[in-house]
Short mmCIF file of C-alpha atoms in Angstrom, two decimals:
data_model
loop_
_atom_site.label_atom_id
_atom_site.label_comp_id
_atom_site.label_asym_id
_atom_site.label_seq_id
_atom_site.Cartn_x
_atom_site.Cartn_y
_atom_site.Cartn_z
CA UNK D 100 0.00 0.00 0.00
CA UNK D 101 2.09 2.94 -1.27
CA UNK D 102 -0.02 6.65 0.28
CA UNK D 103 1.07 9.52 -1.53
CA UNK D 104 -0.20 13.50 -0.91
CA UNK D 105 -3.64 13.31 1.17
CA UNK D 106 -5.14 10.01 1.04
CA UNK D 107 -8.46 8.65 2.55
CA UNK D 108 -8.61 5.18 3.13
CA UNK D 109 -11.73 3.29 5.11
CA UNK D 110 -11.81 0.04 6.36
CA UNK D 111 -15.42 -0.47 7.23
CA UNK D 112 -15.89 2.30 10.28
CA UNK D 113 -12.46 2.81 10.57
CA UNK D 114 -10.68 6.11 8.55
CA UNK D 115 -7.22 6.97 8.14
CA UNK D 116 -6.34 10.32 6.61
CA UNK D 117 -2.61 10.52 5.75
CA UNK D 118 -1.55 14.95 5.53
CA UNK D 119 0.02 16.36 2.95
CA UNK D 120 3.47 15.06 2.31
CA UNK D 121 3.32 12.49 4.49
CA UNK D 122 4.16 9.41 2.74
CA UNK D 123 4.87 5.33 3.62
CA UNK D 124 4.55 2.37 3.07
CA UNK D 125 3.18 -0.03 5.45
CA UNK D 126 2.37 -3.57 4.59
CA UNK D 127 1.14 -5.79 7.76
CA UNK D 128 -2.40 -7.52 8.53
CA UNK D 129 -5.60 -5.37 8.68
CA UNK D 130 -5.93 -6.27 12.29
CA UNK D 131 -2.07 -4.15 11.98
CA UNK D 132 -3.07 -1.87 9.99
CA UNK D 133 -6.48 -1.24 12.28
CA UNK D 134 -3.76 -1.00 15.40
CA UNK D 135 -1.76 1.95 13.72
CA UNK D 136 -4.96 3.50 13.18
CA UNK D 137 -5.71 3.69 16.64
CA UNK D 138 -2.87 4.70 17.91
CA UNK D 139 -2.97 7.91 15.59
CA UNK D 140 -6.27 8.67 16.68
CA UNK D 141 -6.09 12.74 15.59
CA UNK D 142 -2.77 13.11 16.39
CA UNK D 143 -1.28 16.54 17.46
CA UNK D 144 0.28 18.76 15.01
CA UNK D 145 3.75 19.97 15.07
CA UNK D 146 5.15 22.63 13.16
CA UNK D 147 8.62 22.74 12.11
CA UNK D 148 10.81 25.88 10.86
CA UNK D 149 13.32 24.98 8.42
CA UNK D 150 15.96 27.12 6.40
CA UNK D 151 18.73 26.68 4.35
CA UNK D 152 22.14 25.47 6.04
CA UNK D 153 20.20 24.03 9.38
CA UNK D 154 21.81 21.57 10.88
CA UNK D 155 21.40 18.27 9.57
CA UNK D 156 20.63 16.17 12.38
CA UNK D 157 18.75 18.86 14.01
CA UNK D 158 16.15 19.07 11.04
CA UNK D 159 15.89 15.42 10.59
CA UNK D 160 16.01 13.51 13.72
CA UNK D 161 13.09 14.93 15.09
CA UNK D 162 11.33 15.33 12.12
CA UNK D 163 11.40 11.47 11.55
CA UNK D 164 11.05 10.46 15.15
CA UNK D 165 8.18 12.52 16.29
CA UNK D 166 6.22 11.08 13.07
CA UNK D 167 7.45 7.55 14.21
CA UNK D 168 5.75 8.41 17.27
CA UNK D 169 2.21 8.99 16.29
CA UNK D 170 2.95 12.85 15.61
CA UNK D 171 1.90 15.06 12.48
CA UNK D 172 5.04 16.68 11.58
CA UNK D 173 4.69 19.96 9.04
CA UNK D 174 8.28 21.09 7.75
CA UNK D 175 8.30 24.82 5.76
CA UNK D 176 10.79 27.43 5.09
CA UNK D 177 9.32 30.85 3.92
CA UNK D 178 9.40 31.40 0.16
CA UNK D 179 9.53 27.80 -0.40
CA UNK D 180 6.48 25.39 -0.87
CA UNK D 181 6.02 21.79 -0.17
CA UNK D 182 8.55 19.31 -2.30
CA UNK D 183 11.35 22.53 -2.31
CA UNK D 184 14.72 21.11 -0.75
CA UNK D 185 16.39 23.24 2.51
CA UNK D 186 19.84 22.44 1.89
CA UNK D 187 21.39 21.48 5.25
CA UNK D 188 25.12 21.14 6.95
CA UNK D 189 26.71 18.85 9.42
CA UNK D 190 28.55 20.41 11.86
CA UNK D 191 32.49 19.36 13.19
CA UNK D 192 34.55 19.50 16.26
CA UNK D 193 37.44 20.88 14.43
CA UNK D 194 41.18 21.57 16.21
CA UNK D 195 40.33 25.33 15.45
CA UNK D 196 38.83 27.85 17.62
CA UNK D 197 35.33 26.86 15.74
CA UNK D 198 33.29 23.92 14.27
CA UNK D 199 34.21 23.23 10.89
CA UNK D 200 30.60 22.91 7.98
CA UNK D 201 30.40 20.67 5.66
CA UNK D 202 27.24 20.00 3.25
CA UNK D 203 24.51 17.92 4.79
CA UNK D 204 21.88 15.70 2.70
CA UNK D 205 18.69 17.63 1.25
CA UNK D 206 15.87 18.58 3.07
CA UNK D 207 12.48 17.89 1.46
CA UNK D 208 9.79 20.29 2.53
CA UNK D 209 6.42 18.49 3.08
CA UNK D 210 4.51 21.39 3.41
CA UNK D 211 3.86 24.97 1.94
CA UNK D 212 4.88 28.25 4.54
CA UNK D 213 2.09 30.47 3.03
CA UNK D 214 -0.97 28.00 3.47
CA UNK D 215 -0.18 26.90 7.31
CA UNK D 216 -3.04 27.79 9.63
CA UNK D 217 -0.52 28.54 13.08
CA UNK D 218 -3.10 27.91 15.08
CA UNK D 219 -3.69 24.06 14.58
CA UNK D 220 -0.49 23.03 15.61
CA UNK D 221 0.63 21.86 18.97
CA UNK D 222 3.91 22.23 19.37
CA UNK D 223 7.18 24.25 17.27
CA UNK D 224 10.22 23.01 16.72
CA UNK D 225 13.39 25.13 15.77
CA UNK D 226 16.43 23.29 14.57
CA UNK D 227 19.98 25.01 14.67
CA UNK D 228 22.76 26.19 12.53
CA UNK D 229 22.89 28.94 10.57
CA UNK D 230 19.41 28.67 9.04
CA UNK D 231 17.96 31.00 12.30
CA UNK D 232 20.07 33.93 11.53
CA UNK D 233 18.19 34.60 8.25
CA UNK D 234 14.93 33.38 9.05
CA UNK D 235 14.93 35.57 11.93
CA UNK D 236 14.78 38.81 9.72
CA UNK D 237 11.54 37.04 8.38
CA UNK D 238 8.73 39.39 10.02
CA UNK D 239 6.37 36.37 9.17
CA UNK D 240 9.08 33.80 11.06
CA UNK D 241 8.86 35.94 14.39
CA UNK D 242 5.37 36.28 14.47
CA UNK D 243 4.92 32.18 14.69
CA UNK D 244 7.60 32.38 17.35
CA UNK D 245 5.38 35.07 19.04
CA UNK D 246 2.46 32.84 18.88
CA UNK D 247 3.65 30.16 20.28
CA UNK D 248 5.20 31.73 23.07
CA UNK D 249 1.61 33.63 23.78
CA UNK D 250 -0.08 30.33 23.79
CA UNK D 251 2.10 28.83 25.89
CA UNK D 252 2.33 26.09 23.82
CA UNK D 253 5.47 23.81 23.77
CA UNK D 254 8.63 25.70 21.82
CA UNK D 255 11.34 23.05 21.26
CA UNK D 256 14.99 25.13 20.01
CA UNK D 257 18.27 24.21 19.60
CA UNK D 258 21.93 25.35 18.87
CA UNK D 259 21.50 28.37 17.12
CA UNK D 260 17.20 28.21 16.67
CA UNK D 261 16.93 30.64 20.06
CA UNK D 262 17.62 33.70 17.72
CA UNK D 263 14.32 33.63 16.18
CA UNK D 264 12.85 33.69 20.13
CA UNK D 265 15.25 36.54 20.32
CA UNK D 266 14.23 38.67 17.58
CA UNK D 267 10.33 37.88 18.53
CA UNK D 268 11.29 39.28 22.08
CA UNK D 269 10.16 36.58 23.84
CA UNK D 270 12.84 35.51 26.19
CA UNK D 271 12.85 38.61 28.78
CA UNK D 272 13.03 35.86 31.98
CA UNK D 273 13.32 33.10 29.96
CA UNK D 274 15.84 30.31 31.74
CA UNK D 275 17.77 28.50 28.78
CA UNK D 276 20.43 27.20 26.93
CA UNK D 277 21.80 27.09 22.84
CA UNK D 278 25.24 26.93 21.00
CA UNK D 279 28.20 28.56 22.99
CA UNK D 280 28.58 31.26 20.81
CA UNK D 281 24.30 32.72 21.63
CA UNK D 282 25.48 33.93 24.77
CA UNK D 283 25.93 37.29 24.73
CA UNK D 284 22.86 38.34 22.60
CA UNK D 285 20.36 35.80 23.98
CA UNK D 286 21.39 37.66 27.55
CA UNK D 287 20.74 41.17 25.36
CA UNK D 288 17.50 39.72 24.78
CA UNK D 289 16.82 39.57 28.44
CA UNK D 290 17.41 35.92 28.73
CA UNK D 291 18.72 33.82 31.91
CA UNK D 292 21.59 32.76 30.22
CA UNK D 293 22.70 28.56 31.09
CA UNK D 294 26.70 28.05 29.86
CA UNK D 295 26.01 24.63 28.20
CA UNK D 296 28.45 22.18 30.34
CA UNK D 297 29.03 20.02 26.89
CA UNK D 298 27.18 19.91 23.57
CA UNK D 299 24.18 17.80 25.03
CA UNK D 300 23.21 20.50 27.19
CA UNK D 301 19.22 20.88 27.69
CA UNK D 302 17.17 22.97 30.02
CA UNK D 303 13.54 23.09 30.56
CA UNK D 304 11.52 26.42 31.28
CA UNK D 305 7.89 25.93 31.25
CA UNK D 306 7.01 25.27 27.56
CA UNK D 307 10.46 26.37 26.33
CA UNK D 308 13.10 23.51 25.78
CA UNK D 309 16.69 24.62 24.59
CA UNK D 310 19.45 22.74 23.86
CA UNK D 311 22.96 22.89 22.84
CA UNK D 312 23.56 20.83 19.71
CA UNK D 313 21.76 17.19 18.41
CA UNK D 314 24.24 15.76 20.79
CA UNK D 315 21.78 16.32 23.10
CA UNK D 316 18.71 14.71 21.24
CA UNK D 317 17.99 11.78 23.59
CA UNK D 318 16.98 14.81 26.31
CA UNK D 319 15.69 17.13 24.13
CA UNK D 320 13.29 15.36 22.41
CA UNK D 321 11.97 13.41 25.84
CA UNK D 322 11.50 16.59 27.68
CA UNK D 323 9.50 17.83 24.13
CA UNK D 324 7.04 14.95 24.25
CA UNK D 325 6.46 14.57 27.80
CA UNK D 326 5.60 18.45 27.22
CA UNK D 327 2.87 17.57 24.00
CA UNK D 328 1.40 15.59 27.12
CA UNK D 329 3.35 12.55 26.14
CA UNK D 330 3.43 9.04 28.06
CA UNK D 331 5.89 5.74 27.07
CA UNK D 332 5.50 2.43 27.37
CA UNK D 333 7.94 -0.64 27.30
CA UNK D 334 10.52 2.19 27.20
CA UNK D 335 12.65 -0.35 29.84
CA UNK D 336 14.42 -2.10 26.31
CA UNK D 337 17.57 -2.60 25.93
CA UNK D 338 19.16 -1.79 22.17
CA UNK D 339 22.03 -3.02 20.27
CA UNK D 340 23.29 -1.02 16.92
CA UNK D 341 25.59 -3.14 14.81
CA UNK D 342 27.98 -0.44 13.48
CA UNK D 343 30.38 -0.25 10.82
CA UNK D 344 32.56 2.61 8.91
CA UNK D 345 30.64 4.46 6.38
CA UNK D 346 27.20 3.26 7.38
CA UNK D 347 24.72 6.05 6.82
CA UNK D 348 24.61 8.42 8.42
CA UNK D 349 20.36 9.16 9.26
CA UNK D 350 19.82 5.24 9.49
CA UNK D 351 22.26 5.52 12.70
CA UNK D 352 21.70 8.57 14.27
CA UNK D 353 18.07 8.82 13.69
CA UNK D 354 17.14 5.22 15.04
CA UNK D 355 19.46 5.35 17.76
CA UNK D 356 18.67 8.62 19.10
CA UNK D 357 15.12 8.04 18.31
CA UNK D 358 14.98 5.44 21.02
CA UNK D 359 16.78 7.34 23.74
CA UNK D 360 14.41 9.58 23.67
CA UNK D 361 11.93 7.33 24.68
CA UNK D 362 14.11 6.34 27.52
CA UNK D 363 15.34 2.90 25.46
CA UNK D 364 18.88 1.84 26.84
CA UNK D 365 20.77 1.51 23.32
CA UNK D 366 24.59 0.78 22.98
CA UNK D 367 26.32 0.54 19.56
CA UNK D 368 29.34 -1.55 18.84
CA UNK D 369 31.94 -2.37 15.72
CA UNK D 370 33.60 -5.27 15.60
CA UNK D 371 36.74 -3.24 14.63
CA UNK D 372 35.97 -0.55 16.97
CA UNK D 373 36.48 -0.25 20.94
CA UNK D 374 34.15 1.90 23.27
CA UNK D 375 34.83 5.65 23.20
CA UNK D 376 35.82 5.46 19.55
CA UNK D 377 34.05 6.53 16.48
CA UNK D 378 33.05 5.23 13.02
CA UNK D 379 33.28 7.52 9.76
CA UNK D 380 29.54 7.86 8.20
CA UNK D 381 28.45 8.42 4.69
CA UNK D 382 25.63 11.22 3.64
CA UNK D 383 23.99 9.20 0.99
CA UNK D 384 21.64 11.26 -1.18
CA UNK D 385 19.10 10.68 -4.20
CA UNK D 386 20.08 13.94 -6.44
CA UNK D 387 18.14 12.50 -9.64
CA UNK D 388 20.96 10.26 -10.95
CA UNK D 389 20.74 6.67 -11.64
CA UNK D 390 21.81 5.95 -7.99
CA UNK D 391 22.71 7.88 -4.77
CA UNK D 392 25.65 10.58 -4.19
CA UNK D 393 27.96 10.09 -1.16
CA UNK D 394 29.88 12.49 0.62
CA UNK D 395 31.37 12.54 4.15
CA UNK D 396 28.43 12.12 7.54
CA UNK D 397 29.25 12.98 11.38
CA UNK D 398 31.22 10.86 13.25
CA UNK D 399 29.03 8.34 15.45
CA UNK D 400 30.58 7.51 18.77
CA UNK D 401 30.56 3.59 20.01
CA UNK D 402 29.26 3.14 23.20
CA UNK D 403 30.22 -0.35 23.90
CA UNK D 404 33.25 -2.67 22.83
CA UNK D 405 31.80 -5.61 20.52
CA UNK D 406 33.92 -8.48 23.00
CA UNK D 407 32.24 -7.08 26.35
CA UNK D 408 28.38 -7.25 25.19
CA UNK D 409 26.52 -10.01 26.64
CA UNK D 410 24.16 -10.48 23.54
CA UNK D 411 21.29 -11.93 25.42
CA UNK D 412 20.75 -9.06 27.63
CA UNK D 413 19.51 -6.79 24.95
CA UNK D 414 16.13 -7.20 23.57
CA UNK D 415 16.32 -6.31 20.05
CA UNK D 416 18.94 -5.48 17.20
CA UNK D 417 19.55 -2.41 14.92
CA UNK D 418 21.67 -2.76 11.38
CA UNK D 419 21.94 0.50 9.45
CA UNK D 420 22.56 0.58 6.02
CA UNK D 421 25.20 2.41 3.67
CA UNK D 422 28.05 0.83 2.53
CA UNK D 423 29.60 -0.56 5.90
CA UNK D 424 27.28 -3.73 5.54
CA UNK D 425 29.08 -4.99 2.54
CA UNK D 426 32.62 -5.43 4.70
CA UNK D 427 30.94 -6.43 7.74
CA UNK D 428 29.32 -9.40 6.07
CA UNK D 429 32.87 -10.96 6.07
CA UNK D 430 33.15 -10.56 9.59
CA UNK D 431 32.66 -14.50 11.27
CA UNK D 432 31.78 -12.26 14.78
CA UNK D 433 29.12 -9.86 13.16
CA UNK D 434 27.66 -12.94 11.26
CA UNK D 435 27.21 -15.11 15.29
CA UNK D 436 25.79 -12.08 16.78
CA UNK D 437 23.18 -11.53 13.84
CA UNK D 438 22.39 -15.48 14.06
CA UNK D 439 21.91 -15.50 18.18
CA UNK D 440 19.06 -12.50 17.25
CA UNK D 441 17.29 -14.00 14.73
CA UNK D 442 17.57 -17.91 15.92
CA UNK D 443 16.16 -16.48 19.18
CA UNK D 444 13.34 -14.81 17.80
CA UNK D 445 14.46 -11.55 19.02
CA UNK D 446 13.15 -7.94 17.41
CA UNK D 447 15.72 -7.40 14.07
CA UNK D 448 15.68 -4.47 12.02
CA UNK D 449 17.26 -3.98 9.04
CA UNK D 450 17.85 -0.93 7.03
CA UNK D 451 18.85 -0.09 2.95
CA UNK D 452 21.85 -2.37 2.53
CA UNK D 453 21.74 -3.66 5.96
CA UNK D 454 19.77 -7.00 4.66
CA UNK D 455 23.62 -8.25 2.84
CA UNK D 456 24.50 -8.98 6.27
CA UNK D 457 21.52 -10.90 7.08
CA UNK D 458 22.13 -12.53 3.94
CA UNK D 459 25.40 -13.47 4.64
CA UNK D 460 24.06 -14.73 7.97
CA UNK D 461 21.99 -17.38 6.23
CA UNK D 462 18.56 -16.01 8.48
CA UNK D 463 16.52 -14.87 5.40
CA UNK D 464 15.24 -17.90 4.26
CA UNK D 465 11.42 -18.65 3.92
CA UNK D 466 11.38 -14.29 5.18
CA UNK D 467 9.38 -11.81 2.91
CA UNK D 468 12.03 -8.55 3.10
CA UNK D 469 12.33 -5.68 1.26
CA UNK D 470 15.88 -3.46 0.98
CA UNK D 471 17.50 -1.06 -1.02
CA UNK D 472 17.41 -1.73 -4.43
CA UNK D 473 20.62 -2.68 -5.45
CA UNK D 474 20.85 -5.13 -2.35
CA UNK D 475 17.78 -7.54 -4.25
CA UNK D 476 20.54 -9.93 -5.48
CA UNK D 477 21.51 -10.61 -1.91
CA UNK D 478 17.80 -11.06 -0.25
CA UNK D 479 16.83 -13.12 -3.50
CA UNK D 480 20.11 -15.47 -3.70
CA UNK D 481 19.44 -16.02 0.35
CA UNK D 482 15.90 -17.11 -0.04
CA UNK D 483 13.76 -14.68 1.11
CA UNK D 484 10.64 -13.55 -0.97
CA UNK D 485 12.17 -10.37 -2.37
CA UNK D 486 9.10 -7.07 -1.67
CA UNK D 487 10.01 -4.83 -4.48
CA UNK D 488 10.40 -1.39 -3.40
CA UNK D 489 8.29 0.78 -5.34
CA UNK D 490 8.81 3.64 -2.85
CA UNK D 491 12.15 4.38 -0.83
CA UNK D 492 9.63 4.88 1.88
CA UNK D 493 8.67 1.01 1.84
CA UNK D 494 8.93 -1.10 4.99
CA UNK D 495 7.75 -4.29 6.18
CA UNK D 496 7.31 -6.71 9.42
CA UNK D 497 7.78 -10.39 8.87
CA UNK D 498 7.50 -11.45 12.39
CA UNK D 499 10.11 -10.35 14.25
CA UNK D 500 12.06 -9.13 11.59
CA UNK D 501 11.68 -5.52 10.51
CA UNK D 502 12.81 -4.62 6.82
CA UNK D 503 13.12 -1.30 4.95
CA UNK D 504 14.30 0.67 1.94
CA UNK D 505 16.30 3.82 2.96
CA UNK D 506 16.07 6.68 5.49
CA UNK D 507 13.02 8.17 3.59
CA UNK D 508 11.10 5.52 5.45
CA UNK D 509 12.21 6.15 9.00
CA UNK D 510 9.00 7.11 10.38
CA UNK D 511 7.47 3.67 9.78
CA UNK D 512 10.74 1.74 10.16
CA UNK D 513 11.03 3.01 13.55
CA UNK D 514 7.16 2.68 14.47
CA UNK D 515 7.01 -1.18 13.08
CA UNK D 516 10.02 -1.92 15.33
CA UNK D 517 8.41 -0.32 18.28
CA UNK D 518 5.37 -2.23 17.79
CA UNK D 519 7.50 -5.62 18.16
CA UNK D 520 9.31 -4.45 20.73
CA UNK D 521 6.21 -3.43 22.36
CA UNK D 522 7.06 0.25 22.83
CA UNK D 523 4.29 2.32 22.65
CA UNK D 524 4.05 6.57 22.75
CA UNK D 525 0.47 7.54 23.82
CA UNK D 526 -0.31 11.89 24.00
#
């Protein structure tokens, strides 16, 4: 079932309505199907303010994850309509006496600035870099900033997003925190300034939640839907990421972060790779060629050396996709781990080129799974009933093994695996 633009489908008393831009695809059960429904109920709005050069991370992590969670998520820059691209950045630690930028994946609006109605949404979120220095010089930008703080309704900012607040005069009182650098003018603005301690850095005032950088996610995006009137479930899971060099960079960070927020214990490991350490990811992008671009991600930080896990303590396992998969299937160590998950029945999701390793693992057989394209040779030589993937947004749950297409699809990738884990948002 491939929903496209806004869509009404009926199943006997039961409607779905699916808002403009949102788009997945979800094949389970009607009794499944009938499930998600319920759990969206009318689910809140959330509005999101995007620009040109915002952070990467900060735009799309909880963009994807507060859809994954039940959430209507509305992303629009001013002059721009739905289906424009905000070109993002990824920010550095560099040795200098700044971060260092470099170009970020594209940013697909979903829908148009000029036809919003401010008032239907719920909650705003602000994502950093420099996108907030222009945008606040956008009369039309500070007046939603304005509204929202009026209302009282919950204002989510971080890194660099507090300068719209500024410019709508908002803060005079206001306890928070940002990106080092806000300082000085936030406390112009009549702010109660908070020195972030590191780049994770969050504080809570009332409605507003700040934060330092998307280091900080896991706590920023918590505190954000506890205050949409948010309540988790079966958040007491524990999480493994299989990791690998130039995996992608969304289908780790989003994922991963995605479940801290809900309060998910999550660890990621590399065979090659000790605690403390970090992997190299790839920013893979579909620019209109015949296949994806690639250029250099963040670094991802392992929490956990591969030879110290004690595989059965976790409850379910995470592999990302990109090109890492395709060395890590050699690995004899990777391959036992992936086997003790799937021979035990555990929660397994798989991501974009993820499924070679599954492959490789000998697990698919008798499995319906879908992946990213070029990856069908693998699924089909290992036996599994290859889904073709019409739509990058495809995913699909095969008992407990979760399969999916690329990072387009995260909102439904990440809501099928909560359902088998049996993690549930309810606001």
């Amino acid at each position: 079932m491939y929903i496209f633009g806004r869509t009404r489908i009926e199943f006997g008393h039961c409607t779905l309505v699916v808002s403009e831009g949102l788009a997945f695809a979800h094949h389970i059960d009607l009794r499944g199907l009938l499930s998600l429904m319920a759990n969206l109920g009318c689910p809140k709005k959330i509005l999101m303010l995007c620009g040109d050069y915002m952070e990467d991370l900060e735009a799309i992590v909880p963009f994807q994850a507060l859809q994954a969670y039940g959430l209507s998520v509305d992303a629009v820059c001013p002059d721009k309509k739905c289906g424009d691209i905000c070109r993002t950045v990824l920010y550095r630690v560099s040795p200098h006496q700044t971060f260092s930028e470099d170009r970020g994946h594209n940013f697909t609006l979903n829908a148009t600035f000029d036809k919003i109605d401010v008032c239907s949404y719920d909650g705003l979120v602000i994502p950093g870099a420099r996108a907030p220095e222009y945008l606040a010089t956008y009369e039309s930008v500070v007046e939603i900033a304005k509204h929202f703080a009026r209302t009282g309704k919950p204002i989510a900012s971080i890194c660099h997003g507090s300068l719209i607040l500024a410019a709508g005069g908002v803060l005079k009182g206001r306890t928070l925190t940002a990106f080092p650098t806000l300082g000085p003018v936030l406390v112009t603005a009549g702010a109660n300034w908070v020195q972030p301690e590191t780049m994770a850095s969050c504080f809570v005032d009332g409605n507003l939640i700040t934060g330092a950088s998307y280091e900080g996610h896991a706590e920023y995006i918590g505190h954000f839907i506890k205050a949409l009137g948010g309540t988790v479930t079966g958040f007491n899971k524990r999480i493994l990421f299989l990791c690998g060099d130039y995996m992608e960079d969304y289908e780790i960070y989003v994922p991963f972060q995605s479940f801290q927020a809900l309060g998910c214990h999550v660890d990621s490991i590399s065979s090659k790779i000790k605690k403390g350490d970090r992997c190299y990811t790839a920013i893979h992008e579909f620019e209109g060629d015949q296949n994806f671009s690639e250029k250099n991600g963040h670094e991802f930080k392992i929490t956990a050396t591969f030879e110290d896990i004690d595989a059965s303590s976790y409850d379910g396992l995470v592999i990302p996709g990109g090109r890492g998969p395709e060395y890590m299937a050699l690995d004899q160590d990777v391959i036992k781990l992936v086997k003790y998950f799937m021979d035990a029945r555990k929660p397994v999701a798989s991501i974009s080129y993820g499924q070679q390793i599954l492959a490789a693992a000998d697990v698919l057989k008798g499995k319906k799974c879908t992946a990213y394209p070029a990856a069908k040779l693998h699924v089909v030589l290992a036996g599994a009933t290859w889904l073709e993937p019409h739509s990058m947004h495809r995913c699909f749950t095969d008992g407990n093994l979760v399969t999916g297409v690329a990072w387009p699809g995260h909102p439904q990738f990440i809501a099928q695996f909560m359902e088998v884990l049996g993690v549930k948002v309810c606001f």
